[in-house]
Short mmCIF file of N, CA and C and ligand atoms in Angstrom, two decimals:
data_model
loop_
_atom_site.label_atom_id
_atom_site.label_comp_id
_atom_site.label_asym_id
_atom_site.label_seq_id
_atom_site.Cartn_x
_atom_site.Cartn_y
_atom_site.Cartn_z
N UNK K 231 -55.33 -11.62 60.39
CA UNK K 231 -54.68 -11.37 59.09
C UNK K 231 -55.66 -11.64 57.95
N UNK K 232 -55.67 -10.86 57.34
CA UNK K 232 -56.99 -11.18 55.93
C UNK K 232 -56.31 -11.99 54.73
N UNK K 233 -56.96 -12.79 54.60
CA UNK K 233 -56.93 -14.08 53.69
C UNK K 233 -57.61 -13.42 52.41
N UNK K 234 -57.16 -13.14 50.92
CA UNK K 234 -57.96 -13.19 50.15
C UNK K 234 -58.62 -14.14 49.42
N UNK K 235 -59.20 -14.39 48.78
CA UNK K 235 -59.89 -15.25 48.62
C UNK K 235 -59.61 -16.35 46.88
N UNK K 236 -58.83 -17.06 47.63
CA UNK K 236 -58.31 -17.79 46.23
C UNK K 236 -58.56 -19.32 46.16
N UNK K 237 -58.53 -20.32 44.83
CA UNK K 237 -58.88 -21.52 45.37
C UNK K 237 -58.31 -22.49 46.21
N UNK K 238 -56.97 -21.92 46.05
CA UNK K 238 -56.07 -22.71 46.95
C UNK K 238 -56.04 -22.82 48.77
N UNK K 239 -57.22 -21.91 49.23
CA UNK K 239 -57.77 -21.53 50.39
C UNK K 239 -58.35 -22.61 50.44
N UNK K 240 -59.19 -22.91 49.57
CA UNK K 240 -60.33 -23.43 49.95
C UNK K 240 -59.81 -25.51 49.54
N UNK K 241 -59.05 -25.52 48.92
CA UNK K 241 -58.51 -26.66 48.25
C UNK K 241 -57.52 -27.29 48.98
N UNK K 242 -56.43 -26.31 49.55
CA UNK K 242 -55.32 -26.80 50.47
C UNK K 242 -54.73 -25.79 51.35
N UNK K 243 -53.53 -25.66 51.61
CA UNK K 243 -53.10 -24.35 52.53
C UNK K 243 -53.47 -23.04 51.61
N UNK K 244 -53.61 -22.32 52.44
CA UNK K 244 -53.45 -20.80 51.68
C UNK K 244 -51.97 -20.47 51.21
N UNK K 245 -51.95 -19.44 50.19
CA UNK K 245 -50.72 -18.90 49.56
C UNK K 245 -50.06 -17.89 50.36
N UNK K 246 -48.91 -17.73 50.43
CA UNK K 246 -48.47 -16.08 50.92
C UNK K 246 -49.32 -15.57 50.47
N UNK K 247 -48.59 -14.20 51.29
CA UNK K 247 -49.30 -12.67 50.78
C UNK K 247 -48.70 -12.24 49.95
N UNK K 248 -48.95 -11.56 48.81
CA UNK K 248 -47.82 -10.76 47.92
C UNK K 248 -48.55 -9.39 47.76
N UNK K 249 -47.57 -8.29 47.60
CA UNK K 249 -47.65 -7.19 47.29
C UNK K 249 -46.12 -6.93 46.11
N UNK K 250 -47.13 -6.20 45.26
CA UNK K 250 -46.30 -5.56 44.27
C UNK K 250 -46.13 -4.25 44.06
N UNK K 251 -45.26 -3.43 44.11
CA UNK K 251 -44.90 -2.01 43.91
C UNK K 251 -44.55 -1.80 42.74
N UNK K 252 -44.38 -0.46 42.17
CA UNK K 252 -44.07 0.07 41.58
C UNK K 252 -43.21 1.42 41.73
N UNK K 253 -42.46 2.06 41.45
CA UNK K 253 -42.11 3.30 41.34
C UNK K 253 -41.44 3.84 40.19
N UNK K 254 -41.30 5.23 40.09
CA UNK K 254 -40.86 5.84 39.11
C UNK K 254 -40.42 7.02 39.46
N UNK K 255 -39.28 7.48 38.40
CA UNK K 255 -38.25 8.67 38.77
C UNK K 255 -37.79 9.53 37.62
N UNK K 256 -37.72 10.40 37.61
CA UNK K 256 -37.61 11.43 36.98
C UNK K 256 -36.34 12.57 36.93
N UNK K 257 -35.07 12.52 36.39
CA UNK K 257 -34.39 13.73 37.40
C UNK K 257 -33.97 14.19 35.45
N UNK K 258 -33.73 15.38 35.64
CA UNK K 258 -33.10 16.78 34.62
C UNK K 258 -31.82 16.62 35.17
N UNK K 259 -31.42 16.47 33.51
CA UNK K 259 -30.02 16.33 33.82
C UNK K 259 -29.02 17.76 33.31
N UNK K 260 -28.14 18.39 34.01
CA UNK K 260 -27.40 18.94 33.44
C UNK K 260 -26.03 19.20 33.81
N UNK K 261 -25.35 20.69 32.81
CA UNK K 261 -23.97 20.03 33.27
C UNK K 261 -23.53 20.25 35.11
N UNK K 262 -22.32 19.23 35.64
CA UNK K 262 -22.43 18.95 37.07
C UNK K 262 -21.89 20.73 37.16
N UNK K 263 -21.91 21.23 38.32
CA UNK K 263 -21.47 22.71 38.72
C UNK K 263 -20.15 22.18 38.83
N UNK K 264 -19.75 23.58 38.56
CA UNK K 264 -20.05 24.68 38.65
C UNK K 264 -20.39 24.93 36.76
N UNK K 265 -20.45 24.37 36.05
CA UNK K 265 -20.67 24.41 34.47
C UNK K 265 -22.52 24.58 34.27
N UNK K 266 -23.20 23.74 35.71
CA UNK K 266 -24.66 23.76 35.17
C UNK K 266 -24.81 23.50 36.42
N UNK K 267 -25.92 23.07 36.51
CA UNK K 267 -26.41 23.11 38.24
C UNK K 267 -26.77 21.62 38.60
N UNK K 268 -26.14 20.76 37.58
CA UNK K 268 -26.25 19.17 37.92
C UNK K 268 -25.36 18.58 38.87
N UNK K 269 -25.54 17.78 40.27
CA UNK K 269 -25.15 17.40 40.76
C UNK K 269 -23.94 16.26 40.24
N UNK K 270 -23.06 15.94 40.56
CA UNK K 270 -22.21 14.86 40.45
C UNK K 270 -23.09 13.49 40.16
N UNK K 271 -22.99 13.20 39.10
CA UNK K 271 -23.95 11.17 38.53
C UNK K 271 -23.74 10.47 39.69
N UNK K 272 -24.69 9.72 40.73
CA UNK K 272 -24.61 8.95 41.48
C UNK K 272 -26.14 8.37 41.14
N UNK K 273 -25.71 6.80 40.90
CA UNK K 273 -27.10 5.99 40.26
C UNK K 273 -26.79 4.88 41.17
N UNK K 274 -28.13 4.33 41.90
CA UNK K 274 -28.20 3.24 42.89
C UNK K 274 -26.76 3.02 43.35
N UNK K 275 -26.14 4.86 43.74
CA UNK K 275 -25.28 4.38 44.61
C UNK K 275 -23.84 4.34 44.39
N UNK K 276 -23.43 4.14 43.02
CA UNK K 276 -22.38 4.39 42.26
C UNK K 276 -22.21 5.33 41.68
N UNK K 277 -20.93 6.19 41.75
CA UNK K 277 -20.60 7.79 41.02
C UNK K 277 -20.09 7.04 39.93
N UNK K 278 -20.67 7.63 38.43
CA UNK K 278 -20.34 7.79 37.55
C UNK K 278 -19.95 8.78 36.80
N UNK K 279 -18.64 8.42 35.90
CA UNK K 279 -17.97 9.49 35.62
C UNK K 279 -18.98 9.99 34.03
N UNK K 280 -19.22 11.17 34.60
CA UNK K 280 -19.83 12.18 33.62
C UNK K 280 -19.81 13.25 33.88
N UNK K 281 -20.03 14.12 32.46
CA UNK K 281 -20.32 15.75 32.23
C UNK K 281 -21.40 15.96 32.73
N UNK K 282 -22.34 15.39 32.54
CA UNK K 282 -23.82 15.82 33.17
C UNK K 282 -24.26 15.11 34.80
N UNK K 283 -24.60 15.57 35.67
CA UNK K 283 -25.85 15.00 36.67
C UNK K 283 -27.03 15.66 36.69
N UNK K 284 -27.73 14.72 37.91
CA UNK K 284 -28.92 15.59 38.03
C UNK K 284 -28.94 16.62 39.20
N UNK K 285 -30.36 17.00 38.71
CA UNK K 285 -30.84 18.38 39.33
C UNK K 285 -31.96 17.67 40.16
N UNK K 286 -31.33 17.92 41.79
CA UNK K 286 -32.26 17.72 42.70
C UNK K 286 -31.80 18.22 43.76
N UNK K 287 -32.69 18.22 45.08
CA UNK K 287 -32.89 18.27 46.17
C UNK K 287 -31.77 17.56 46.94
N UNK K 288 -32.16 16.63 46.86
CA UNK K 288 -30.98 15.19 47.53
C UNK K 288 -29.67 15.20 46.67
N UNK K 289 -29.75 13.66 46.76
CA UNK K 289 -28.14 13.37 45.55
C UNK K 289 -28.65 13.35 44.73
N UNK K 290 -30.02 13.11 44.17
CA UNK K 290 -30.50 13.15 42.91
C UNK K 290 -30.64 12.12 42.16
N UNK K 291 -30.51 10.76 42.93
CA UNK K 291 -30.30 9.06 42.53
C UNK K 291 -31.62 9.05 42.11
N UNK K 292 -31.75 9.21 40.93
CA UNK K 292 -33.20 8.59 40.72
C UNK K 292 -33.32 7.13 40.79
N UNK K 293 -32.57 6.17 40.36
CA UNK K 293 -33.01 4.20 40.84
C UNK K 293 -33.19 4.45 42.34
N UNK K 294 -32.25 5.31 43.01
CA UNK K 294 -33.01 4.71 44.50
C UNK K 294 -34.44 5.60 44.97
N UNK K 295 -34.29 6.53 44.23
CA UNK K 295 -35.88 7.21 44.85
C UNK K 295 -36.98 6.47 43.81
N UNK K 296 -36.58 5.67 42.71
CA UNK K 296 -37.58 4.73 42.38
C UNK K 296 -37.89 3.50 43.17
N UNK K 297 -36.78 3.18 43.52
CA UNK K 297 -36.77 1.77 44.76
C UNK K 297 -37.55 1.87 45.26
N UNK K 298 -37.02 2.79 46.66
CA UNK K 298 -37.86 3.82 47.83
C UNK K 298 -39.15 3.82 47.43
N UNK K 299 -39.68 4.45 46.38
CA UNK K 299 -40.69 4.71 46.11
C UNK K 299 -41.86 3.27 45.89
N UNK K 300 -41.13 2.22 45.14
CA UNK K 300 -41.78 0.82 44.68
C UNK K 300 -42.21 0.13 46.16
N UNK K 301 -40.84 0.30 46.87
CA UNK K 301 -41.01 -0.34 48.43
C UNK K 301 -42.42 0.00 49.61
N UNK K 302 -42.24 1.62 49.08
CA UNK K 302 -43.57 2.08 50.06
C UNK K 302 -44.62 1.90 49.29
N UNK K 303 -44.36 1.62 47.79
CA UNK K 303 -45.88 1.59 46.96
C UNK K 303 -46.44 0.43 47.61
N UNK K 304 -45.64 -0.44 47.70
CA UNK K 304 -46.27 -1.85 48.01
C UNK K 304 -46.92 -1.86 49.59
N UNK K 305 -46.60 -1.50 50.15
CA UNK K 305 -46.81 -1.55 51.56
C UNK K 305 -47.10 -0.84 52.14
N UNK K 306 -48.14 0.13 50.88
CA UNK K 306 -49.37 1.33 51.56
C UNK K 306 -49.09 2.14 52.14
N UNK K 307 -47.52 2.51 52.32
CA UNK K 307 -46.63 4.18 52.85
C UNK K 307 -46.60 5.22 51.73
N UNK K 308 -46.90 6.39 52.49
CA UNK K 308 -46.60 7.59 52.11
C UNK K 308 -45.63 7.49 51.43
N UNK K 309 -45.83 8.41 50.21
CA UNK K 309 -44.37 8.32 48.69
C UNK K 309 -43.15 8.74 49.37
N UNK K 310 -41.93 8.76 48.56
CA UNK K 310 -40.56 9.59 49.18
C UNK K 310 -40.84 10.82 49.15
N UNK K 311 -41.87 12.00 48.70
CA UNK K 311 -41.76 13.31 48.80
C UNK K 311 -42.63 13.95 49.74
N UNK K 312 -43.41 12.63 50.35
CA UNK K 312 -43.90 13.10 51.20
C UNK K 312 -42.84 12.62 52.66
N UNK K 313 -42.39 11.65 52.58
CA UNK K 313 -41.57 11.51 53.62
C UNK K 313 -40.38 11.88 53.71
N UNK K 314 -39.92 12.50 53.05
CA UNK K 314 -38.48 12.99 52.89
C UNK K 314 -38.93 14.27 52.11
N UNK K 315 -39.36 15.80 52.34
CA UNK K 315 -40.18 16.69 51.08
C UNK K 315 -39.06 17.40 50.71
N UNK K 316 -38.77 17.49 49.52
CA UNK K 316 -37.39 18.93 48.96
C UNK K 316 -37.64 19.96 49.45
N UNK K 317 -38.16 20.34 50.64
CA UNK K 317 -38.07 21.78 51.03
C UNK K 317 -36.99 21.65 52.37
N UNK K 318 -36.82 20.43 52.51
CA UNK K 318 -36.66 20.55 54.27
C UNK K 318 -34.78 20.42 53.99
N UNK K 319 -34.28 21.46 54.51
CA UNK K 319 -33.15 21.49 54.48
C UNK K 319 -32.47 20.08 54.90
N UNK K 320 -32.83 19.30 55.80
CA UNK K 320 -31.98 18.40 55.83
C UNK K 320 -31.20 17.17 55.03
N UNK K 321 -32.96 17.37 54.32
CA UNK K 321 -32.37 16.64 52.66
C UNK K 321 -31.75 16.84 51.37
N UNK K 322 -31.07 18.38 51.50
CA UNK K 322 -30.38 19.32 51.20
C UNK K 322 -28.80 18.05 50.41
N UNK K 323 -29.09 17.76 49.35
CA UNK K 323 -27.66 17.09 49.02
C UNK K 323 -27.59 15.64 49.77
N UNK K 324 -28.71 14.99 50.54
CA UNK K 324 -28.92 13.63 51.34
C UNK K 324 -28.78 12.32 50.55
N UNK K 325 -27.79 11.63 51.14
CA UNK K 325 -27.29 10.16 50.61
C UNK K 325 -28.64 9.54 50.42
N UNK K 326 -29.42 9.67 49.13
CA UNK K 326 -30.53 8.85 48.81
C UNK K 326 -30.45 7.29 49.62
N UNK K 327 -29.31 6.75 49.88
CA UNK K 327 -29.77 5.69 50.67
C UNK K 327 -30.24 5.11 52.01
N UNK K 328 -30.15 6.95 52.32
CA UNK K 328 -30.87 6.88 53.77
C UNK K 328 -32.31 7.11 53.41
N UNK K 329 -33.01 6.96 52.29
CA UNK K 329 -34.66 7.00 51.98
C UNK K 329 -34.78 5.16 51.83
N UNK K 330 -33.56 5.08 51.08
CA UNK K 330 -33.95 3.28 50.76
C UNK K 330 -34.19 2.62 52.01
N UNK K 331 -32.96 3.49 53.35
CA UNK K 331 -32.78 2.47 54.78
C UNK K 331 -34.28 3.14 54.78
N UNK K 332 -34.76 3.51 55.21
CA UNK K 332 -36.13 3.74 55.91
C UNK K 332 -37.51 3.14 54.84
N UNK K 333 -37.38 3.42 54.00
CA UNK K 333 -38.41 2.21 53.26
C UNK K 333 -38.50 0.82 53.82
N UNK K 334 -36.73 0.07 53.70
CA UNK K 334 -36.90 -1.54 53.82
C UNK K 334 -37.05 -0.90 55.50
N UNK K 335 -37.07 -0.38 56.33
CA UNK K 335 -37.18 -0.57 57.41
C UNK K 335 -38.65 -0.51 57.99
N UNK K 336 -39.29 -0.04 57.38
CA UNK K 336 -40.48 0.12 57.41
C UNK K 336 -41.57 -1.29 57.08
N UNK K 337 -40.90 -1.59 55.64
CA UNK K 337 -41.22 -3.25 55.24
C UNK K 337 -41.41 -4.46 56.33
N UNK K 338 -39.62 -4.28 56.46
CA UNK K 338 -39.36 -5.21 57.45
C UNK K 338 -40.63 -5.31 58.86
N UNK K 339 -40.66 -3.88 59.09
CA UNK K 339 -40.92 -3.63 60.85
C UNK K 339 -42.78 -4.23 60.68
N UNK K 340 -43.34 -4.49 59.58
CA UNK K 340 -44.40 -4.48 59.14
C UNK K 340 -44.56 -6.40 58.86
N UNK K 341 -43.59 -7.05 58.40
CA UNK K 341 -43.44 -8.80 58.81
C UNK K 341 -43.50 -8.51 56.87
N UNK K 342 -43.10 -7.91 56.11
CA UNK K 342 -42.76 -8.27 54.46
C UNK K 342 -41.46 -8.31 54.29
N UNK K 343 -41.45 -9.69 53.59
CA UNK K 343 -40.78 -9.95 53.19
C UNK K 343 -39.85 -10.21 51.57
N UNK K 344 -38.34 -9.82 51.40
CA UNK K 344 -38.51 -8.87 49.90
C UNK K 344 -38.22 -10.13 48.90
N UNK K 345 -38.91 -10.21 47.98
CA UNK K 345 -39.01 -11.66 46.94
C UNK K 345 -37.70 -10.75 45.79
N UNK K 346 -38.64 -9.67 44.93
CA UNK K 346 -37.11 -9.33 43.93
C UNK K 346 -37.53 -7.89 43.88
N UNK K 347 -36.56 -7.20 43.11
CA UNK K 347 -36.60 -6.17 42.25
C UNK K 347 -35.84 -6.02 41.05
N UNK K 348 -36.92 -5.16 39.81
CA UNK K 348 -36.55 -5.41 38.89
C UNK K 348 -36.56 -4.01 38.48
N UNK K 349 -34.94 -3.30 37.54
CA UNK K 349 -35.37 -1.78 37.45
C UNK K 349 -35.12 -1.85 36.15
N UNK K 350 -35.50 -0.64 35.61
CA UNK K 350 -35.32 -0.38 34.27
C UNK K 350 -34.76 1.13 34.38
N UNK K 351 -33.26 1.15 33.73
CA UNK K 351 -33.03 2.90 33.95
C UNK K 351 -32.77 3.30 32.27
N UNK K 352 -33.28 3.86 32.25
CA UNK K 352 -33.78 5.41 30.84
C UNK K 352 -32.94 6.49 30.84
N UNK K 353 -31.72 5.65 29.88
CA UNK K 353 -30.59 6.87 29.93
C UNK K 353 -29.48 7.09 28.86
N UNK K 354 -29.79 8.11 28.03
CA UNK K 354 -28.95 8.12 27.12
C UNK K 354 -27.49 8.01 27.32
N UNK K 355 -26.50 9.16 28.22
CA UNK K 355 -25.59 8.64 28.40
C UNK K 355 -25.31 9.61 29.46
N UNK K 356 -24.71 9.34 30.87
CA UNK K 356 -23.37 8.14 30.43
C UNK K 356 -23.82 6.83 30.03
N UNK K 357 -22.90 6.08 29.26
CA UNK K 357 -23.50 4.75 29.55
C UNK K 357 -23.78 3.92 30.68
N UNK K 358 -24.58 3.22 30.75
CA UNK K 358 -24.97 2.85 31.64
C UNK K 358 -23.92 1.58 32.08
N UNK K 359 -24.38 0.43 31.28
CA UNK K 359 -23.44 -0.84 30.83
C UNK K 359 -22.18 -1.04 31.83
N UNK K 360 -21.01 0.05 31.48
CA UNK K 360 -19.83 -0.36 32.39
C UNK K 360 -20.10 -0.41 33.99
N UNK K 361 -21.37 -0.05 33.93
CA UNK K 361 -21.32 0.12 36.02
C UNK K 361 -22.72 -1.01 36.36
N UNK K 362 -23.23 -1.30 34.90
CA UNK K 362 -24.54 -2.01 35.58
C UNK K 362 -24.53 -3.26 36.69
N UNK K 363 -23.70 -3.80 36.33
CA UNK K 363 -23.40 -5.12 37.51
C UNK K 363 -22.87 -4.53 38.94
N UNK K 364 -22.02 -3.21 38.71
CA UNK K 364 -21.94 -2.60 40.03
C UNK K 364 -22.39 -2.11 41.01
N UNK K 365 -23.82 -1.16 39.90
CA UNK K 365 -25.08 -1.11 40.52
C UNK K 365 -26.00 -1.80 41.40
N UNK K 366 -25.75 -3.13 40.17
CA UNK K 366 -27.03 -3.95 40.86
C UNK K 366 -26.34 -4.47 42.19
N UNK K 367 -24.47 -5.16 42.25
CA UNK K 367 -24.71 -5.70 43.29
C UNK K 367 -24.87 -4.40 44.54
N UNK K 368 -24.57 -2.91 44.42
CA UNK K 368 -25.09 -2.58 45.41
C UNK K 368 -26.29 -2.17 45.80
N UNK K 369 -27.09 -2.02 45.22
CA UNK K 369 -28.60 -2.13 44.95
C UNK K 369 -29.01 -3.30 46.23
N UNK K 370 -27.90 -4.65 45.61
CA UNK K 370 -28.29 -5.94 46.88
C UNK K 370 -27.99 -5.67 48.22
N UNK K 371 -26.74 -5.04 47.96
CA UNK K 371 -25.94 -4.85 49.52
C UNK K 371 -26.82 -3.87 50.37
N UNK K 372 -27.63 -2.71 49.66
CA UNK K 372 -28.52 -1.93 50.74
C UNK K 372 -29.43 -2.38 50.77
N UNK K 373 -30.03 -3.58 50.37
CA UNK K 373 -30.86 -3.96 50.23
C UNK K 373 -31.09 -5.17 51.36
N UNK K 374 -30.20 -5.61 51.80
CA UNK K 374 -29.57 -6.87 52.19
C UNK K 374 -29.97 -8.55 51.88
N UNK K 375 -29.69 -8.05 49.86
CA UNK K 375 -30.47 -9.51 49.62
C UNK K 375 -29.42 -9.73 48.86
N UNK K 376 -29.57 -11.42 48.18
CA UNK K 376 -28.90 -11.85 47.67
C UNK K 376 -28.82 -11.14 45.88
N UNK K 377 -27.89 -10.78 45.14
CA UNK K 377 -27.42 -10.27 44.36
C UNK K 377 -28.60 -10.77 42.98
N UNK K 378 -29.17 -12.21 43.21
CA UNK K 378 -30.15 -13.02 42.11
C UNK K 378 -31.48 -11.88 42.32
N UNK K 379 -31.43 -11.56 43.44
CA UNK K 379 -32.88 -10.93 43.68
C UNK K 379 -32.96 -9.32 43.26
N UNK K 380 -32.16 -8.66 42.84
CA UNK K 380 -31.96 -7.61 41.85
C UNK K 380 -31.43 -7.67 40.96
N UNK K 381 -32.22 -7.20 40.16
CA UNK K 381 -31.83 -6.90 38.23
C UNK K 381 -32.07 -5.39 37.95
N UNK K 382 -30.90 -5.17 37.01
CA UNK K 382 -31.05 -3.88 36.36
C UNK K 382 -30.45 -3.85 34.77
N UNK K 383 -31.50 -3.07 34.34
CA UNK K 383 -31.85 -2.95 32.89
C UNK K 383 -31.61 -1.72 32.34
N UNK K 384 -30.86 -1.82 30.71
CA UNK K 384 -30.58 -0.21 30.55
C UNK K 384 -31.31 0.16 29.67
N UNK K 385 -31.46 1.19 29.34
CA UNK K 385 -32.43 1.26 27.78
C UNK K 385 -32.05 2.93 27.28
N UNK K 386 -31.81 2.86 26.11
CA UNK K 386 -32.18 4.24 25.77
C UNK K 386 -33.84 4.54 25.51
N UNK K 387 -33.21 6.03 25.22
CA UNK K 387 -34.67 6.86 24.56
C UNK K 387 -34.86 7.20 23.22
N UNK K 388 -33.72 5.98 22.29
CA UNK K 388 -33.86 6.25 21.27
C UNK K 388 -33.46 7.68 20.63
N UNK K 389 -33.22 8.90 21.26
CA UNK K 389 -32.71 10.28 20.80
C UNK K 389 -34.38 10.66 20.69
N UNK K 390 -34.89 10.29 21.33
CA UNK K 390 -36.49 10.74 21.48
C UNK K 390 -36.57 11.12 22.67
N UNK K 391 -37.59 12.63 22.22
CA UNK K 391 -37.83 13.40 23.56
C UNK K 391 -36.81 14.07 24.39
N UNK K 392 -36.92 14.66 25.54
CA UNK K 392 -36.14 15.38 26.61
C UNK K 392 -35.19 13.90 27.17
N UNK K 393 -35.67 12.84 27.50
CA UNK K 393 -34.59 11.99 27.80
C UNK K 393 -33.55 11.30 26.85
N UNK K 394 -34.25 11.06 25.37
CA UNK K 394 -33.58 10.48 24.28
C UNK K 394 -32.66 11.54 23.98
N UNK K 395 -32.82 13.07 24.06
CA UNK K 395 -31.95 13.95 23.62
C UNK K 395 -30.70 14.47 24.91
N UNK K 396 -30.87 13.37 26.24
CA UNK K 396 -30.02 13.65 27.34
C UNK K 396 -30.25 14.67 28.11
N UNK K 397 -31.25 15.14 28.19
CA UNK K 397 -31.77 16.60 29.07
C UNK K 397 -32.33 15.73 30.87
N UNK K 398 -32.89 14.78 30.16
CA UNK K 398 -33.25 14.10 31.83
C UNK K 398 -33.20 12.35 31.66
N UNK K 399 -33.11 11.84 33.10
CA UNK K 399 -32.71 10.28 33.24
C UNK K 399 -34.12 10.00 33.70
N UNK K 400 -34.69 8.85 33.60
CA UNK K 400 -35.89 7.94 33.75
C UNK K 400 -35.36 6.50 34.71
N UNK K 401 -36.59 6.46 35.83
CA UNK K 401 -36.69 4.92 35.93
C UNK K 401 -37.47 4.52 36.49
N UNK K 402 -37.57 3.15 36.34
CA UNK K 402 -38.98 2.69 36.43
C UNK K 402 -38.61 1.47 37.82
N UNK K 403 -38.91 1.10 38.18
CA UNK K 403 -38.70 -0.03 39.53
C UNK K 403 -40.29 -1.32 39.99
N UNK K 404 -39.99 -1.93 39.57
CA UNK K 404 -40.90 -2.90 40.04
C UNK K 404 -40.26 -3.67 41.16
N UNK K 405 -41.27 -3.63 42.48
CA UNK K 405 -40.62 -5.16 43.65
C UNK K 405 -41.60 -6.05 44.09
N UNK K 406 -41.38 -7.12 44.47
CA UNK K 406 -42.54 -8.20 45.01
C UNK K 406 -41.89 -8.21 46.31
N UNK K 407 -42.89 -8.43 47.30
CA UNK K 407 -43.24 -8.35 48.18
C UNK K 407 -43.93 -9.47 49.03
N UNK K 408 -43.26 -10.64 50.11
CA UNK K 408 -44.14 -12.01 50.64
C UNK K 408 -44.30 -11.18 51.87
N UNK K 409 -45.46 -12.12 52.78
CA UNK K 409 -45.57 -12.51 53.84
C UNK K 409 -46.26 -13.88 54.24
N UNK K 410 -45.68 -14.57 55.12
CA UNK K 410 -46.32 -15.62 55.13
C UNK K 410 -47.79 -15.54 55.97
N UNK K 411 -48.38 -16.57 55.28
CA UNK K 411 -49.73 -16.53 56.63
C UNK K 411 -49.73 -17.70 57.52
N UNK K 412 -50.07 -17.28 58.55
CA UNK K 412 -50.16 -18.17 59.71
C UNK K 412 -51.21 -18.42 60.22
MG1 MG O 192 -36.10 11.84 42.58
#
């Protein structure tokens, strides 16, 4: 196992390992069909009631294809579009949380272990607010961590740009990542 090289190596035990991810998501929002070609609002997992969803491949969850995405950033896997690609029919309308199960499964099967995640979602409206605690705790539940170890954050776009003016949703996902050394 490679040790990097810190003073605490050399001073007393070594530290975990940490890895940090990142991801980010992107979906166009419009009105749900048959009015526009936006899917039904489903965000980390929860349907929210709105005029608009997004336009995707899958369900179109952008927090969980940011998750997904933060999870494999950290732990040197291929992105979600390469492992799951929008051409392949099977992902045709696919419960984004079968990308999250195969990320943490991948983590796991690898000895990392998940410290937090922290998201930030970029969304004019619906509002976000009435579902955010609903989110997050299921965010925990597919996650299978304790509810402290995910946070979610709302933010507008200010009425700036394609997302501030409600045309598309944003998010951003940061996670940490242990392993112990032995
Ligand atoms: Mg996406």
């Amino acid at each position: 196992m490679s040790r990097y090289p810190h003073p605490s190596a050399v001073d007393g035990p070594p530290l975990p390992e940490f890895r940090v991810g990142h991801g980010y998501d992107l979906h166009r929002l419009e009105p749900v069909a048959p009015a526009g070609a936006g899917r039904p609002m489903i965000l980390g997992g929860v349907r929210m009631d709105s005029a608009v969803g997004p336009v995707g491949h899958s369900d179109g969850d952008a927090l969980l294809h940011a998750l997904t995405d933060a999870i494999l950033g950290a732990i040197g896997q291929p992105d979600i579009g390469q492992l799951f690609p929008d051409t392949a029919p099977e992902n045709d309308g696919r419960d984004s949380a079968e990308f999250l199960a195969e990320a943490v499964k991948r983590a796991r099967g690898m000895g990392w272990l998940f410290c937090n995640a922290d998201c930030t979602v970029i969304l004019e409206r619906p509002k976000l607010s009435p579902v955010k605690q609903e989110i997050r705790a299921n965010l925990a539940r597919l996650l299978g961590q304790d509810v402290s170890r995910v946070n979610v954050k709302g933010k507008t776009h200010e009425k700036v740009d394609a997302v501030g003016e409600g045309r598309a949703i944003e998010v951003h996902v940061v996670v940490m990542l242990a392993k112990e050394l032995h």
